[in-house]
Amino acid sequence: MIIIYILALVPVIAWGTMEPLNYRFPDFVTSMTSVGQILGLLGIMLFSTNLILAGRLKIFDKYFKGLDKMYQNHQKIGVLAFSMMLFHPLFLVIKYLAISTREGALFFVPFINMPVTWGILSIIIVISLIVFTFYLKMKYHVWKISHKFMTIAFFFSVLHILFINSDISRNNFLKIYILIFALVGLVLGIRRAFLYRFIKKIKYQVVDNKLLNKDIREITISPISNKLNYKSGQFVFVNFINKNITSDQHPFTISSSPSEQNLKFTIKNFGDFTDSVSNLKAGDIAFAEGPYGDFNYRNRKSKNQIWIAGGIGITPFLSMSLDKDKDYQVDLFYCVSEKFEAVHLDQFEKIMKEDNNFKFYLWESSKSGYIDAGKITSVCGDLKEKEIFICGPRNFMKNLENQFVKIGVDISRIHYENFSL
Amino acid sequence: MRILVYNKIMKKLSTISLFIFAVIVIAILTAGLVFYQNKKDITGGDTQNQNANQVTSSQKFSLEDVAKHSTEGDCWIIIEGKVYNITSYFGKHPGGNDTMSATCGKDATNAYKTRDSYATSSGSKTEHSKRAQNLLDNYYIGNLQ
């Protein structure tokens, strides 16, 4: 994250060295214009960064320790860039307001000055898309399609900085630096938003689709030629070819073991897309992109571990328990409100019988109350030297994490996965 | 690895930004419109035409008429046969008041074109921008006889 902010600050520093600072901030009006310029520079840099991140390159998975964390940062950077884009003209308009109210008002009217118009168009698109994202509850695939238009908004932003008479057009370093970022952003953005069919994916076909209980379904897909290599606990983006299902990609945690030929996904019905997967039939084609994620139990500080699943958050642990090395000491808590909600209990019972270092606890909150750090300590003893893996609803993970930190567990020993929901 | 729950904070930040943006932009646009209307009412919407390329007026002034307005507090100028009352623009010119006051009551065409009010080669010798031209049209009051 720090690297991202440093990269975004470089143009501001370059801008600062172009003229002495007292030229930039001699009086109120000029200072406000300078602040507006800085916001514009930062805004375009963060906007580029976000498009690059949305390119979902494998390297980001490593850098952010899991793509789910990258997406959290993507949201944070996006909102910062958005605020800067909004305040950029507000500071610049002061210069025109100082001349007359009419001049100020004309500044916001499109089609008077083309470079300014590009900026206005970009802001209008971004505002609509942010309203879509935050304030209108919409189906995932509708949101996803709408979000692609960010690339178009970005394209207008690039036109704006390219053609407007500014310090960027006067300074070669600034121009080249920002253009490189913008170009990479544009290429990755267009690739992800409009050319995603050409991104490398592995072809599978559906071989099984069965209900495990009222809400949870298991889809099995089998590779047509090569299989995907992955670590247990990772996830893939999958799109299915079936006319009853939208064709956009969705992230699914893999619940099968990496040693198996097939991929399995255990999917809870939340309505929407997860409901429509019931239409999948044997023979339907599926494309998997990935794997992504850093939620794996190997190569951690300690081989003594606690795994905690909340509801459908059991999926990565299904894979990890099948793939578990015997020298790891693991206590797995599977938290549900009642037993009938739990799936694959037989699998966990079987592993527990074969592996003395694996202990499985089905935690029913209707009987034992909500799980907390104290209850886990009373079952497993001191937690400070253990690695803790949590997957479940966001509040479930957050509450547990806070409790663990409170009783002295080092934050670097707590691992979580966000994509299960 | 700390769980990041930025959702709410980020949503709040974007809401606040959006709110401030909307309020200011709407305020400025409304003010611009009201100002435009007022000006139209006062001047009868005829003597001061807002449109840059279609500036016409029935008012005619002689050189003597213009020469009567030769101070900073009452300043008319002539540019390419058109008369402008730039009194209210004092204090706003980026080049300072002196560059304008030197031409009050006179033909300022050359000063305007060369940005050299004193004809001493001290100006930039370049024309004013299109924006400046648009701005100038706000102060147009009539033509030279």
Coordinates of C-alpha atoms in Angstrom, one line a residue:
Chain A
M1 CA 0.0 0.0 0.0
I2 CA 2.8 2.4 0.9
I3 CA 4.4 1.8 -2.5
I4 CA 1.1 2.8 -4.2
Y5 CA 0.9 6.0 -2.3
I6 CA 4.6 6.8 -3.0
L7 CA 4.1 6.2 -6.7
A8 CA 1.0 8.5 -6.6
L9 CA 3.0 11.2 -4.8
V10 CA 5.9 11.3 -7.3
P11 CA 4.1 13.6 -9.8
V12 CA 3.1 16.0 -7.0
I13 CA 6.8 16.2 -6.0
A14 CA 7.8 16.8 -9.6
W15 CA 5.1 19.4 -9.9
G16 CA 6.4 21.1 -6.7
T17 CA 9.9 21.4 -8.1
M18 CA 8.8 23.0 -11.4
E19 CA 8.3 26.4 -9.9
P20 CA 9.3 27.8 -6.5
L21 CA 6.6 27.2 -4.0
N22 CA 6.0 30.8 -3.2
Y23 CA 4.9 31.2 -6.8
R24 CA 2.4 28.4 -6.2
F25 CA 1.0 29.8 -3.0
P26 CA 1.3 33.6 -3.1
D27 CA -2.3 34.5 -2.3
F28 CA -5.6 32.8 -1.6
V29 CA -6.8 32.3 -5.1
T30 CA -3.6 31.0 -6.6
S31 CA -3.1 28.7 -3.6
M32 CA -6.5 27.2 -4.1
T33 CA -5.7 26.6 -7.8
S34 CA -2.5 24.9 -6.8
V35 CA -4.4 22.6 -4.3
G36 CA -6.8 21.8 -7.2
Q37 CA -3.9 20.9 -9.4
I38 CA -2.4 18.6 -6.7
L39 CA -5.8 16.9 -6.2
G40 CA -6.0 16.4 -10.0
L41 CA -2.6 14.8 -10.1
L42 CA -3.3 12.5 -7.2
G43 CA -6.7 11.7 -8.5
I44 CA -5.5 10.5 -11.9
M45 CA -2.6 8.5 -10.3
L46 CA -4.9 6.7 -7.9
F47 CA -7.5 6.1 -10.7
S48 CA -4.7 4.6 -12.9
T49 CA -3.6 2.5 -9.9
N50 CA -7.0 1.2 -9.4
L51 CA -7.5 0.1 -13.0
I52 CA -4.1 -1.6 -12.8
L53 CA -5.2 -3.4 -9.7
A54 CA -8.5 -4.4 -11.2
G55 CA -6.4 -6.1 -13.9
R56 CA -6.1 -8.8 -11.3
L57 CA -2.6 -9.9 -12.2
K58 CA -1.2 -12.9 -10.3
I59 CA 1.6 -10.7 -8.8
F60 CA -1.0 -8.7 -6.8
D61 CA -2.2 -11.9 -5.2
K62 CA 1.3 -12.3 -3.8
Y63 CA 1.9 -8.6 -3.0
F64 CA -1.4 -8.2 -1.1
K65 CA -1.3 -11.7 0.5
G66 CA -4.5 -12.7 -1.3
L67 CA -6.6 -11.1 -3.9
D68 CA -9.5 -10.5 -1.4
K69 CA -7.3 -8.1 0.4
M70 CA -6.3 -6.4 -2.8
Y71 CA -10.0 -5.8 -3.5
Q72 CA -10.4 -4.2 -0.1
N73 CA -7.6 -1.8 -1.1
H74 CA -9.1 -1.3 -4.5
Q75 CA -12.2 0.0 -2.8
K76 CA -10.3 2.3 -0.5
I77 CA -8.1 3.7 -3.3
G78 CA -11.2 4.1 -5.5
V79 CA -13.0 6.2 -3.0
L80 CA -10.0 8.4 -2.4
A81 CA -9.6 8.9 -6.1
F82 CA -13.3 9.7 -6.3
S83 CA -13.1 12.4 -3.6
M84 CA -10.1 13.9 -5.2
M85 CA -11.8 14.0 -8.6
L86 CA -14.7 15.8 -7.0
F87 CA -12.7 18.4 -5.1
H88 CA -10.3 19.0 -8.0
P89 CA -12.8 21.3 -9.9
L90 CA -14.1 22.8 -6.7
F91 CA -10.7 24.3 -5.9
L92 CA -10.1 25.3 -9.5
V93 CA -13.4 27.2 -9.9
I94 CA -12.3 29.6 -7.2
K95 CA -10.1 31.3 -9.7
Y96 CA -13.0 31.9 -12.0
L97 CA -15.4 32.9 -9.2
A98 CA -12.9 35.6 -8.4
I99 CA -13.5 37.1 -11.8
S100 CA -17.3 36.7 -11.7
T101 CA -20.1 34.4 -10.7
R102 CA -20.9 33.9 -14.3
E103 CA -17.4 32.8 -15.1
G104 CA -17.6 30.4 -12.2
A105 CA -20.8 28.9 -13.5
L106 CA -19.5 28.6 -17.0
F107 CA -16.6 26.5 -15.7
F108 CA -19.1 23.7 -15.0
V109 CA -20.9 23.9 -18.3
P110 CA -19.7 21.3 -20.8
F111 CA -18.9 21.8 -24.5
I112 CA -17.4 25.3 -24.0
N113 CA -13.9 24.1 -23.7
M114 CA -13.2 20.5 -24.9
P115 CA -10.4 19.4 -22.5
V116 CA -12.6 20.6 -19.6
T117 CA -15.6 18.8 -21.2
W118 CA -13.6 15.5 -21.0
G119 CA -13.1 16.1 -17.3
I120 CA -16.8 16.9 -16.8
L121 CA -17.9 13.8 -18.7
S122 CA -15.5 11.6 -16.6
I123 CA -16.8 13.0 -13.4
I124 CA -20.4 12.5 -14.4
I125 CA -19.8 8.8 -15.3
V126 CA -17.8 8.2 -12.1
I127 CA -20.5 9.8 -10.0
S128 CA -23.2 7.6 -11.5
L129 CA -21.1 4.5 -11.1
I130 CA -20.3 5.3 -7.4
V131 CA -24.0 5.9 -6.8
F132 CA -24.6 2.5 -8.4
T133 CA -22.0 0.9 -6.2
F134 CA -22.8 2.4 -2.8
Y135 CA -26.4 3.5 -2.8
L136 CA -28.4 1.3 -5.1
K137 CA -28.8 -2.3 -4.2
M138 CA -28.4 -4.2 -7.4
K139 CA -27.7 -7.7 -8.6
Y140 CA -24.0 -8.5 -8.7
H141 CA -23.8 -9.0 -12.4
V142 CA -25.6 -5.7 -13.1
W143 CA -23.2 -4.0 -10.8
K144 CA -20.3 -5.7 -12.5
I145 CA -21.3 -4.6 -15.9
S146 CA -21.9 -1.1 -14.7
H147 CA -18.5 -1.0 -13.1
K148 CA -16.8 -1.7 -16.4
F149 CA -17.8 1.8 -17.4
M150 CA -15.1 3.1 -15.0
T151 CA -12.7 2.3 -17.8
I152 CA -14.6 4.7 -20.1
A153 CA -14.6 7.4 -17.4
F154 CA -10.9 6.8 -17.0
F155 CA -10.4 7.2 -20.8
F156 CA -12.1 10.6 -20.6
S157 CA -9.9 11.6 -17.6
V158 CA -6.8 10.7 -19.7
L159 CA -8.1 12.8 -22.6
H160 CA -8.7 15.6 -20.1
I161 CA -5.1 15.6 -18.8
L162 CA -3.7 15.0 -22.2
F163 CA -5.3 18.0 -23.9
I164 CA -5.7 20.5 -21.1
N165 CA -3.2 23.3 -20.9
S166 CA -1.4 22.5 -17.6
D167 CA 1.8 21.7 -15.9
I168 CA 1.5 18.1 -17.3
S169 CA 1.7 19.5 -20.8
R170 CA 4.7 21.7 -19.9
N171 CA 6.8 19.2 -18.0
N172 CA 8.1 16.1 -19.9
F173 CA 8.8 14.0 -16.9
L174 CA 5.3 14.6 -15.5
K175 CA 3.8 13.9 -18.9
I176 CA 5.7 10.6 -19.5
Y177 CA 5.3 9.4 -15.9
I178 CA 1.6 10.0 -15.8
L179 CA 1.0 8.7 -19.4
I180 CA 2.8 5.4 -18.6
F181 CA 0.6 4.8 -15.6
A182 CA -2.5 5.9 -17.6
L183 CA -1.6 3.7 -20.5
V184 CA -1.0 0.6 -18.3
G185 CA -4.2 1.4 -16.5
L186 CA -6.1 1.7 -19.8
V187 CA -4.7 -1.5 -21.3
L188 CA -5.4 -3.6 -18.2
G189 CA -8.8 -1.9 -17.7
I190 CA -9.9 -2.6 -21.2
R191 CA -8.5 -6.1 -21.1
R192 CA -10.4 -6.8 -17.9
A193 CA -13.6 -5.0 -18.7
F194 CA -14.1 -5.8 -22.4
L195 CA -11.6 -8.4 -23.5
Y196 CA -11.9 -10.8 -20.6
R197 CA -12.8 -13.6 -23.0
F198 CA -9.2 -13.6 -24.1
I199 CA -7.7 -13.8 -20.6
K200 CA -6.1 -17.3 -20.0
K201 CA -8.7 -19.7 -18.5
I202 CA -8.8 -23.4 -18.1
K203 CA -11.7 -25.3 -19.7
Y204 CA -13.8 -27.6 -17.6
Q205 CA -17.1 -29.4 -17.9
V206 CA -19.8 -29.9 -15.2
V207 CA -20.0 -33.6 -14.1
D208 CA -22.2 -33.3 -11.0
N209 CA -24.6 -30.9 -9.4
K210 CA -26.1 -32.0 -6.2
L211 CA -27.9 -30.6 -3.1
L212 CA -26.1 -31.3 0.1
N213 CA -28.9 -29.8 2.2
K214 CA -31.7 -27.3 1.8
D215 CA -29.5 -24.4 0.9
I216 CA -26.1 -25.8 0.0
R217 CA -25.2 -27.3 -3.3
E218 CA -22.0 -28.9 -4.6
I219 CA -20.9 -28.5 -8.2
T220 CA -18.2 -30.8 -9.5
I221 CA -16.3 -29.9 -12.7
S222 CA -13.8 -32.0 -14.6
P223 CA -10.9 -30.7 -16.7
I224 CA -11.3 -31.2 -20.4
S225 CA -7.5 -31.3 -21.0
N226 CA -5.1 -29.7 -18.4
K227 CA -6.1 -29.3 -14.8
L228 CA -5.7 -26.2 -12.7
N229 CA -2.8 -26.4 -10.2
Y230 CA -3.7 -24.8 -6.9
K231 CA -3.1 -24.9 -3.2
S232 CA -5.9 -25.9 -0.8
G233 CA -7.8 -22.8 0.5
Q234 CA -7.4 -20.9 -2.8
F235 CA -10.3 -19.7 -5.0
V236 CA -10.9 -19.3 -8.7
F237 CA -13.1 -17.1 -10.8
V238 CA -15.6 -19.3 -12.8
N239 CA -18.0 -18.6 -15.5
F240 CA -20.5 -21.2 -16.8
I241 CA -21.9 -21.6 -20.3
N242 CA -25.6 -22.2 -19.7
K243 CA -28.4 -20.2 -21.0
N244 CA -30.2 -20.1 -17.7
I245 CA -27.2 -18.6 -15.9
T246 CA -25.5 -15.3 -16.4
S247 CA -22.2 -15.7 -18.1
D248 CA -20.1 -13.4 -15.9
Q249 CA -17.3 -14.6 -13.6
H250 CA -17.9 -15.3 -9.9
P251 CA -15.3 -16.1 -7.3
F252 CA -15.6 -19.6 -5.7
T253 CA -13.5 -21.2 -3.1
I254 CA -12.3 -24.6 -4.1
S255 CA -13.5 -27.2 -1.7
S256 CA -11.8 -30.2 -3.3
S257 CA -8.2 -31.4 -2.6
P258 CA -5.5 -30.3 -5.0
S259 CA -4.6 -34.0 -5.5
E260 CA -8.0 -34.6 -7.1
Q261 CA -8.5 -34.3 -10.8
N262 CA -11.9 -32.5 -10.4
L263 CA -12.7 -29.2 -8.9
K264 CA -15.6 -29.0 -6.4
F265 CA -17.4 -25.8 -5.3
T266 CA -19.7 -25.8 -2.3
I267 CA -22.2 -23.1 -2.8
K268 CA -24.8 -21.6 -0.5
N269 CA -27.9 -20.2 -2.0
F270 CA -28.1 -16.5 -1.3
G271 CA -30.6 -15.9 -4.0
D272 CA -29.4 -14.3 -7.3
F273 CA -26.6 -16.1 -9.1
T274 CA -26.1 -18.7 -6.4
D275 CA -29.7 -19.7 -6.9
S276 CA -29.4 -20.0 -10.6
V277 CA -26.5 -22.5 -10.4
S278 CA -29.2 -25.1 -9.7
N279 CA -29.8 -25.0 -13.5
L280 CA -26.3 -26.4 -14.2
K281 CA -26.4 -29.8 -15.9
A282 CA -23.7 -32.4 -16.6
G283 CA -21.9 -31.4 -19.8
D284 CA -22.2 -27.7 -19.3
I285 CA -18.9 -25.9 -20.0
A286 CA -17.1 -23.9 -17.3
F287 CA -14.0 -21.7 -17.5
A288 CA -11.8 -21.3 -14.4
E289 CA -9.4 -18.4 -14.0
G290 CA -6.9 -18.5 -11.2
P291 CA -6.0 -19.7 -8.7
Y292 CA -5.9 -16.8 -6.3
G293 CA -5.7 -16.3 -2.6
D294 CA -3.2 -16.8 0.2
F295 CA -5.4 -18.8 2.6
N296 CA -3.3 -21.9 3.0
Y297 CA -2.1 -23.5 6.2
R298 CA 1.4 -24.4 5.1
N299 CA 4.6 -22.3 5.6
R300 CA 3.3 -20.4 8.7
K301 CA 5.2 -19.7 11.9
S302 CA 3.6 -22.6 13.7
K303 CA 2.3 -26.0 12.8
N304 CA -0.1 -25.8 15.7
Q305 CA -3.2 -24.3 14.3
I306 CA -6.9 -23.4 15.0
W307 CA -9.2 -23.3 12.0
I308 CA -12.6 -21.6 12.5
A309 CA -15.4 -21.8 10.0
G310 CA -18.7 -19.8 10.2
G311 CA -21.4 -21.4 8.1
I312 CA -20.5 -21.6 4.4
G313 CA -17.0 -20.4 5.4
I314 CA -16.2 -24.1 5.8
T315 CA -15.3 -24.3 2.0
P316 CA -11.6 -23.6 2.2
F317 CA -11.3 -26.0 5.3
L318 CA -13.0 -28.8 3.3
S319 CA -10.1 -28.5 0.9
M320 CA -7.4 -27.9 3.6
S321 CA -8.5 -30.9 5.7
L322 CA -8.4 -33.2 2.7
D323 CA -4.9 -31.9 1.9
K324 CA -3.6 -31.8 5.5
D325 CA -0.1 -32.9 6.3
K326 CA -0.1 -35.2 9.4
D327 CA 2.6 -33.2 11.2
Y328 CA 0.3 -30.2 11.6
Q329 CA -1.8 -30.1 14.8
V330 CA -5.2 -28.7 13.9
D331 CA -8.4 -28.0 15.8
L332 CA -11.2 -27.2 13.4
F333 CA -14.4 -25.5 14.7
Y334 CA -17.3 -25.6 12.3
C335 CA -19.9 -23.1 13.6
V336 CA -23.5 -23.3 12.6
S337 CA -26.7 -22.5 14.4
E338 CA -28.0 -26.0 14.1
K339 CA -26.6 -29.3 13.0
F340 CA -28.8 -29.8 9.9
E341 CA -27.1 -26.7 8.4
A342 CA -23.6 -28.4 8.4
V343 CA -22.3 -30.3 5.4
H344 CA -19.7 -33.0 4.8
L345 CA -19.6 -34.0 8.5
D346 CA -18.8 -37.5 7.5
Q347 CA -15.7 -36.3 5.7
F348 CA -14.4 -34.5 8.8
E349 CA -15.2 -37.5 11.1
K350 CA -13.3 -39.8 8.7
I351 CA -10.2 -37.6 8.6
M352 CA -10.3 -37.3 12.4
K353 CA -10.3 -41.1 12.7
E354 CA -7.3 -41.4 10.4
D355 CA -5.3 -38.5 11.7
N356 CA -4.6 -38.1 15.4
N357 CA -3.4 -34.5 14.9
F358 CA -6.8 -33.4 13.5
K359 CA -9.6 -32.6 15.9
F360 CA -13.1 -31.6 14.6
Y361 CA -15.7 -29.7 16.7
L362 CA -19.2 -29.0 15.4
W363 CA -20.2 -25.9 17.2
E364 CA -24.0 -25.4 17.3
S365 CA -24.8 -21.9 18.6
S366 CA -28.3 -23.0 19.4
K367 CA -26.8 -25.3 22.0
S368 CA -23.5 -23.8 23.1
G369 CA -24.0 -20.1 22.3
Y370 CA -21.9 -18.1 19.9
I371 CA -18.3 -19.1 19.7
D372 CA -15.8 -16.7 21.2
A373 CA -12.1 -16.6 22.0
G374 CA -12.7 -17.6 25.6
K375 CA -14.6 -20.8 24.6
I376 CA -11.9 -21.7 22.1
T377 CA -9.2 -21.2 24.8
S378 CA -11.0 -23.5 27.2
V379 CA -11.1 -26.2 24.6
C380 CA -7.6 -25.8 23.0
G381 CA -5.5 -24.1 25.8
D382 CA -3.3 -21.0 25.3
L383 CA -3.6 -19.6 21.8
K384 CA -0.6 -17.3 21.7
E385 CA 1.7 -19.7 20.0
K386 CA -0.9 -20.9 17.5
E387 CA -1.8 -19.8 14.0
I388 CA -5.5 -19.0 13.6
F389 CA -7.4 -19.3 10.4
I390 CA -10.9 -17.8 10.2
C391 CA -13.4 -17.9 7.3
G392 CA -17.1 -16.8 7.6
P393 CA -19.3 -13.8 7.5
R394 CA -17.5 -10.5 7.9
N395 CA -18.7 -9.7 11.4
F396 CA -18.1 -13.2 12.6
M397 CA -14.4 -12.8 11.5
K398 CA -14.1 -9.3 12.8
N399 CA -15.5 -10.1 16.2
L400 CA -13.3 -13.2 16.6
E401 CA -10.2 -11.3 15.5
N402 CA -10.9 -8.5 18.0
Q403 CA -11.3 -11.0 20.8
F404 CA -8.1 -12.8 19.9
V405 CA -6.1 -9.6 19.8
K406 CA -7.5 -8.7 23.2
I407 CA -6.3 -11.9 24.8
G408 CA -2.8 -11.3 23.3
V409 CA -2.7 -13.2 20.1
D410 CA -0.3 -11.5 17.6
I411 CA -2.1 -10.0 14.7
S412 CA 0.3 -11.6 12.2
R413 CA -0.9 -15.1 13.4
I414 CA -4.5 -14.4 12.4
H415 CA -5.5 -15.2 8.8
Y416 CA -8.8 -14.7 7.2
E417 CA -10.5 -15.1 3.9
N418 CA -13.1 -12.8 2.5
F419 CA -14.4 -14.4 -0.6
S420 CA -16.5 -17.1 1.0
L421 CA -19.5 -14.7 1.1
Chain B
M1 CA -3.2 -9.5 8.8
R2 CA -5.8 -7.2 10.2
I3 CA -9.4 -7.4 8.9
L4 CA -10.1 -4.2 7.0
V5 CA -13.7 -3.0 7.3
Y6 CA -13.4 0.1 5.2
N7 CA -16.8 -0.3 3.7
K8 CA -18.7 2.0 6.0
I9 CA -15.9 4.6 6.3
M10 CA -15.3 4.6 2.6
K11 CA -19.0 4.9 1.9
K12 CA -19.2 7.8 4.3
L13 CA -16.3 9.6 2.7
S14 CA -17.8 9.3 -0.7
T15 CA -21.2 10.4 0.5
I16 CA -19.7 13.5 2.1
S17 CA -17.6 14.3 -1.0
L18 CA -20.6 13.9 -3.2
F19 CA -22.8 16.0 -1.0
I20 CA -20.3 18.9 -0.9
F21 CA -19.7 18.6 -4.6
A22 CA -23.4 18.7 -5.4
V23 CA -24.1 21.6 -3.1
I24 CA -21.3 23.8 -4.4
V25 CA -21.8 23.0 -8.1
I26 CA -25.6 23.6 -7.9
A27 CA -25.0 26.8 -5.9
I28 CA -22.5 28.2 -8.4
L29 CA -24.7 27.2 -11.4
T30 CA -27.8 28.8 -9.8
A31 CA -25.9 31.9 -8.9
G32 CA -24.6 32.1 -12.4
L33 CA -28.1 31.8 -13.8
V34 CA -29.6 34.3 -11.4
F35 CA -26.8 36.8 -12.1
Y36 CA -27.3 36.3 -15.8
Q37 CA -31.0 37.0 -15.4
N38 CA -30.6 40.0 -13.2
K39 CA -28.1 41.5 -15.6
K40 CA -30.6 41.0 -18.5
D41 CA -33.4 42.7 -16.5
I42 CA -31.3 45.7 -15.6
T43 CA -29.9 46.3 -19.1
G44 CA -33.1 45.3 -20.8
G45 CA -31.3 42.3 -22.2
D46 CA -30.2 44.3 -25.2
T47 CA -27.3 46.5 -24.5
Q48 CA -25.2 43.8 -22.9
N49 CA -25.5 40.7 -24.9
Q50 CA -23.9 37.6 -23.3
N51 CA -23.2 35.8 -26.5
A52 CA -19.6 36.2 -27.6
N53 CA -20.1 36.0 -31.3
Q54 CA -23.3 37.8 -31.7
V55 CA -22.6 41.0 -29.8
T56 CA -24.8 43.7 -31.3
S57 CA -26.2 46.9 -29.8
S58 CA -28.2 49.9 -31.0
Q59 CA -26.2 52.3 -28.7
K60 CA -23.8 54.6 -30.5
F61 CA -21.1 56.6 -28.8
S62 CA -18.8 59.3 -30.0
L63 CA -15.1 59.5 -29.2
E64 CA -16.0 62.5 -26.9
D65 CA -18.6 60.4 -25.1
V66 CA -16.0 57.8 -24.4
A67 CA -13.3 60.3 -23.4
K68 CA -15.6 61.5 -20.5
H69 CA -15.1 58.2 -18.8
S70 CA -11.4 58.2 -18.3
T71 CA -10.8 57.3 -14.6
E72 CA -10.5 54.1 -12.7
G73 CA -13.8 54.8 -11.0
D74 CA -15.5 55.3 -14.4
C75 CA -13.7 53.7 -17.2
W76 CA -14.8 53.1 -20.8
I77 CA -12.5 51.8 -23.5
I78 CA -12.7 51.2 -27.2
I79 CA -11.5 48.0 -28.8
E80 CA -12.0 47.5 -32.5
G81 CA -14.8 50.0 -32.7
K82 CA -16.7 48.6 -29.8
V83 CA -17.2 50.4 -26.5
Y84 CA -16.8 48.6 -23.2
N85 CA -17.5 49.8 -19.7
I86 CA -14.8 48.0 -17.7
T87 CA -15.2 49.9 -14.5
S88 CA -16.4 46.9 -12.5
Y89 CA -13.5 44.8 -13.8
F90 CA -10.9 46.8 -11.9
G91 CA -9.3 44.7 -9.2
K92 CA -9.8 41.5 -11.2
H93 CA -7.3 41.9 -14.1
P94 CA -4.4 39.4 -13.8
G95 CA -2.0 42.1 -15.2
G96 CA -3.0 44.6 -12.6
N97 CA -5.1 47.8 -12.6
D98 CA -2.5 50.0 -14.1
T99 CA -2.5 48.2 -17.5
M100 CA -6.2 49.1 -17.8
S101 CA -6.3 52.5 -16.3
A102 CA -3.7 53.7 -18.8
T103 CA -6.3 53.3 -21.6
C104 CA -9.5 54.6 -19.9
G105 CA -11.4 56.9 -22.2
K106 CA -9.3 55.9 -25.1
D107 CA -9.0 53.4 -27.9
A108 CA -7.4 50.4 -26.3
T109 CA -7.3 48.1 -29.3
N110 CA -3.5 48.0 -29.6
A111 CA -3.1 47.7 -25.8
Y112 CA -5.6 44.8 -25.8
K113 CA -4.0 43.0 -28.8
T114 CA -0.4 43.3 -27.7
R115 CA -1.0 43.4 -23.9
D116 CA 1.2 46.5 -24.0
S117 CA -0.8 49.4 -22.5
Y118 CA 2.0 51.9 -22.6
A119 CA 3.3 51.0 -26.1
T120 CA 6.7 50.7 -24.5
S121 CA 7.3 47.1 -25.6
S122 CA 6.9 46.0 -22.0
G123 CA 3.9 43.8 -22.8
S124 CA 4.0 40.2 -23.9
K125 CA 3.1 41.2 -27.5
T126 CA 0.6 38.3 -27.5
E127 CA -3.1 38.4 -27.9
H128 CA -5.5 37.8 -25.0
S129 CA -7.1 34.4 -24.7
K130 CA -10.4 33.3 -26.0
R131 CA -11.7 33.2 -22.4
A132 CA -10.6 36.9 -22.0
Q133 CA -12.5 37.7 -25.1
N134 CA -15.6 36.0 -23.7
L135 CA -15.1 37.9 -20.5
L136 CA -14.7 41.2 -22.4
D137 CA -18.0 40.7 -24.1
N138 CA -19.7 41.0 -20.6
Y139 CA -18.7 44.6 -20.5
Y140 CA -19.8 45.6 -24.0
I141 CA -22.1 48.6 -24.0
G142 CA -22.3 49.8 -27.6
N143 CA -20.4 50.9 -30.8
L144 CA -18.4 53.9 -31.8
Q145 CA -20.3 56.3 -34.1

